[in-house]
mmCIF file with all atom_site columns, C-alpha atoms and ligand atoms in Angstrom:
data_model
loop_
_atom_site.group_PDB
_atom_site.id
_atom_site.type_symbol
_atom_site.label_atom_id
_atom_site.label_alt_id
_atom_site.label_comp_id
_atom_site.label_asym_id
_atom_site.label_entity_id
_atom_site.label_seq_id
_atom_site.pdbx_PDB_ins_code
_atom_site.Cartn_x
_atom_site.Cartn_y
_atom_site.Cartn_z
_atom_site.occupancy
_atom_site.B_iso_or_equiv
_atom_site.pdbx_formal_charge
_atom_site.auth_seq_id
_atom_site.auth_comp_id
_atom_site.auth_asym_id
_atom_site.auth_atom_id
_atom_site.pdbx_PDB_model_num
ATOM   1  C  CA  . MET A 1 1  ? 102.961 -80.361 104.368 1.00 0.00 ? 27  MET A CA  1
ATOM   2  C  CA  . THR A 1 2  ? 99.584  -82.029 104.596 1.00 0.00 ? 28  THR A CA  1
ATOM   3  C  CA  . LEU A 1 3  ? 96.497  -80.314 103.349 1.00 0.00 ? 29  LEU A CA  1
ATOM   4  C  CA  . SER A 1 4  ? 92.854  -81.037 104.166 1.00 0.00 ? 30  SER A CA  1
ATOM   5  C  CA  . ILE A 1 5  ? 90.771  -80.800 101.076 1.00 0.00 ? 31  ILE A CA  1
ATOM   6  C  CA  . VAL A 1 6  ? 87.036  -80.618 101.791 1.00 0.00 ? 32  VAL A CA  1
ATOM   7  C  CA  . TYR A 1 7  ? 84.589  -81.246 98.995  1.00 0.00 ? 33  TYR A CA  1
ATOM   8  C  CA  . LYS A 1 8  ? 81.221  -79.588 99.543  1.00 0.00 ? 34  LYS A CA  1
ATOM   9  C  CA  . CYS A 1 9  ? 78.120  -79.458 97.408  1.00 0.00 ? 35  CYS A CA  1
ATOM   10 C  CA  . ARG A 1 10 ? 77.674  -75.916 96.178  1.00 0.00 ? 36  ARG A CA  1
ATOM   11 C  CA  . HIS A 1 11 ? 73.944  -76.445 95.867  1.00 0.00 ? 37  HIS A CA  1
ATOM   12 C  CA  . CYS A 1 12 ? 72.894  -77.894 99.225  1.00 0.00 ? 38  CYS A CA  1
ATOM   13 C  CA  . GLY A 1 13 ? 76.078  -77.524 101.277 1.00 0.00 ? 39  GLY A CA  1
ATOM   14 C  CA  . HIS A 1 14 ? 76.356  -81.263 101.870 1.00 0.00 ? 40  HIS A CA  1
ATOM   15 C  CA  . MET A 1 15 ? 79.864  -82.357 102.699 1.00 0.00 ? 41  MET A CA  1
ATOM   16 C  CA  . ILE A 1 16 ? 80.819  -84.894 100.081 1.00 0.00 ? 42  ILE A CA  1
ATOM   17 C  CA  . GLY A 1 17 ? 84.172  -85.864 101.438 1.00 0.00 ? 43  GLY A CA  1
ATOM   18 C  CA  . GLU A 1 18 ? 87.425  -84.829 102.920 1.00 0.00 ? 44  GLU A CA  1
ATOM   19 C  CA  . ILE A 1 19 ? 90.838  -85.982 101.928 1.00 0.00 ? 45  ILE A CA  1
ATOM   20 C  CA  . GLU A 1 20 ? 94.185  -85.414 103.535 1.00 0.00 ? 46  GLU A CA  1
ATOM   21 C  CA  . GLN A 1 21 ? 96.818  -85.001 100.952 1.00 0.00 ? 47  GLN A CA  1
ATOM   22 C  CA  . GLN A 1 22 ? 100.493 -84.409 100.839 1.00 0.00 ? 48  GLN A CA  1
ATOM   23 C  CA  . ILE A 1 23 ? 100.707 -81.561 98.456  1.00 0.00 ? 49  ILE A CA  1
ATOM   24 C  CA  . VAL A 1 24 ? 103.635 -81.374 96.150  1.00 0.00 ? 50  VAL A CA  1
ATOM   25 C  CA  . SER A 1 25 ? 101.934 -79.305 93.546  1.00 0.00 ? 51  SER A CA  1
ATOM   26 C  CA  . THR A 1 26 ? 98.363  -78.375 92.692  1.00 0.00 ? 52  THR A CA  1
ATOM   27 C  CA  . SER A 1 27 ? 98.933  -79.881 89.265  1.00 0.00 ? 53  SER A CA  1
ATOM   28 C  CA  . MET A 1 28 ? 98.556  -83.249 91.033  1.00 0.00 ? 54  MET A CA  1
ATOM   29 C  CA  . LEU A 1 29 ? 94.902  -82.397 91.498  1.00 0.00 ? 55  LEU A CA  1
ATOM   30 C  CA  . GLY A 1 30 ? 94.430  -81.229 87.955  1.00 0.00 ? 56  GLY A CA  1
ATOM   31 C  CA  . TRP A 1 31 ? 93.910  -77.673 89.182  1.00 0.00 ? 57  TRP A CA  1
ATOM   32 C  CA  . ASP A 1 32 ? 96.431  -76.287 86.762  1.00 0.00 ? 58  ASP A CA  1
ATOM   33 C  CA  . LYS A 1 33 ? 93.985  -77.220 84.033  1.00 0.00 ? 59  LYS A CA  1
ATOM   34 C  CA  . LEU A 1 34 ? 91.311  -74.945 85.469  1.00 0.00 ? 60  LEU A CA  1
ATOM   35 C  CA  . SER A 1 35 ? 91.153  -71.352 84.422  1.00 0.00 ? 61  SER A CA  1
ATOM   36 C  CA  . TYR A 1 36 ? 91.877  -68.712 87.029  1.00 0.00 ? 62  TYR A CA  1
ATOM   37 C  CA  . ARG A 1 37 ? 88.202  -67.771 87.137  1.00 0.00 ? 63  ARG A CA  1
ATOM   38 C  CA  . ASP A 1 38 ? 87.108  -71.384 87.645  1.00 0.00 ? 64  ASP A CA  1
ATOM   39 C  CA  . LYS A 1 39 ? 89.608  -71.751 90.437  1.00 0.00 ? 65  LYS A CA  1
ATOM   40 C  CA  . GLU A 1 40 ? 88.373  -68.595 92.131  1.00 0.00 ? 66  GLU A CA  1
ATOM   41 C  CA  . LYS A 1 41 ? 84.823  -69.892 91.926  1.00 0.00 ? 67  LYS A CA  1
ATOM   42 C  CA  . MET A 1 42 ? 85.477  -73.475 92.952  1.00 0.00 ? 68  MET A CA  1
ATOM   43 C  CA  . ILE A 1 43 ? 88.354  -73.389 95.365  1.00 0.00 ? 69  ILE A CA  1
ATOM   44 C  CA  . GLN A 1 44 ? 88.454  -71.498 98.624  1.00 0.00 ? 70  GLN A CA  1
ATOM   45 C  CA  . TYR A 1 45 ? 91.522  -71.356 100.786 1.00 0.00 ? 71  TYR A CA  1
ATOM   46 C  CA  . LYS A 1 46 ? 90.621  -71.172 104.460 1.00 0.00 ? 72  LYS A CA  1
ATOM   47 C  CA  . ASN A 1 47 ? 92.675  -69.457 107.151 1.00 0.00 ? 73  ASN A CA  1
ATOM   48 C  CA  . ASN A 1 48 ? 93.326  -72.769 108.932 1.00 0.00 ? 74  ASN A CA  1
ATOM   49 C  CA  . GLY A 1 49 ? 94.987  -74.158 105.868 1.00 0.00 ? 75  GLY A CA  1
ATOM   50 C  CA  . ASP A 1 50 ? 92.030  -76.189 104.658 1.00 0.00 ? 76  ASP A CA  1
ATOM   51 C  CA  . VAL A 1 51 ? 90.981  -76.020 101.076 1.00 0.00 ? 77  VAL A CA  1
ATOM   52 C  CA  . HIS A 1 52 ? 87.283  -76.115 100.314 1.00 0.00 ? 78  HIS A CA  1
ATOM   53 C  CA  . VAL A 1 53 ? 86.266  -77.272 96.888  1.00 0.00 ? 79  VAL A CA  1
ATOM   54 C  CA  . GLN A 1 54 ? 82.799  -76.503 95.575  1.00 0.00 ? 80  GLN A CA  1
ATOM   55 C  CA  . SER A 1 55 ? 81.455  -79.594 93.949  1.00 0.00 ? 81  SER A CA  1
ATOM   56 C  CA  . ILE A 1 56 ? 78.140  -81.329 93.534  1.00 0.00 ? 82  ILE A CA  1
ATOM   57 C  CA  . CYS A 1 57 ? 76.730  -84.183 95.590  1.00 0.00 ? 83  CYS A CA  1
ATOM   58 C  CA  . GLU A 1 58 ? 74.967  -87.230 94.193  1.00 0.00 ? 84  GLU A CA  1
ATOM   59 C  CA  . ASN A 1 59 ? 71.529  -86.010 95.251  1.00 0.00 ? 85  ASN A CA  1
ATOM   60 C  CA  . CYS A 1 60 ? 71.853  -82.696 93.493  1.00 0.00 ? 86  CYS A CA  1
ATOM   61 C  CA  . GLU A 1 61 ? 73.437  -84.301 90.508  1.00 0.00 ? 87  GLU A CA  1
ATOM   62 C  CA  . ASP A 1 62 ? 70.410  -86.575 90.279  1.00 0.00 ? 88  ASP A CA  1
ATOM   63 C  CA  . SER A 1 63 ? 67.923  -83.756 90.533  1.00 0.00 ? 89  SER A CA  1
ATOM   64 C  CA  . LEU A 1 64 ? 69.874  -81.669 88.079  1.00 0.00 ? 90  LEU A CA  1
ATOM   65 C  CA  . GLY A 1 65 ? 69.924  -84.603 85.721  1.00 0.00 ? 91  GLY A CA  1
ATOM   66 C  CA  . GLN A 1 66 ? 66.162  -84.844 85.985  1.00 0.00 ? 92  GLN A CA  1
ATOM   67 C  CA  . HIS A 1 67 ? 65.545  -81.114 85.912  1.00 0.00 ? 93  HIS A CA  1
ATOM   68 C  CA  . PRO A 1 68 ? 68.239  -79.526 83.759  1.00 0.00 ? 94  PRO A CA  1
ATOM   69 C  CA  . ILE A 1 69 ? 66.545  -76.151 84.182  1.00 0.00 ? 95  ILE A CA  1
ATOM   70 C  CA  . TYR A 1 70 ? 68.225  -75.885 87.590  1.00 0.00 ? 96  TYR A CA  1
ATOM   71 C  CA  . TYR A 1 71 ? 71.504  -75.412 85.832  1.00 0.00 ? 97  TYR A CA  1
ATOM   72 C  CA  . GLU A 1 72 ? 70.146  -72.244 84.347  1.00 0.00 ? 98  GLU A CA  1
ATOM   73 C  CA  . LEU A 1 73 ? 68.687  -71.061 87.632  1.00 0.00 ? 99  LEU A CA  1
ATOM   74 C  CA  . ASP A 1 74 ? 72.033  -71.616 89.278  1.00 0.00 ? 100 ASP A CA  1
ATOM   75 C  CA  . TYR A 1 75 ? 73.615  -69.555 86.551  1.00 0.00 ? 101 TYR A CA  1
ATOM   76 C  CA  . PHE A 1 76 ? 71.297  -66.635 87.261  1.00 0.00 ? 102 PHE A CA  1
ATOM   77 C  CA  . ILE A 1 77 ? 71.622  -66.832 91.027  1.00 0.00 ? 103 ILE A CA  1
ATOM   78 C  CA  . HIS A 1 78 ? 75.368  -66.627 90.897  1.00 0.00 ? 104 HIS A CA  1
HETATM 79 ZN ZN1 . ZN  B 2 .  ? 73.866  -81.251 96.996  1.00 0.00 ? 214 ZN  B ZN1 1
#
């Protein structure tokens, strides 16, 4: 089975990338190292079989690096 994994920025919604992957086990992706709560927050399983992963794009990473306060804002918003 092939799975589409879509990485999207959780801050601006920018699509960072999409990979097609033959899934043997989610441990291949390191997901077994995430806690259940992290997985629930970061990974969304779509009805069409795609998996959307909440990540962060370069732009937002840059602005967060320059303005670390945004990390705290993000914490409060969610
Ligand atoms: Zn972004």
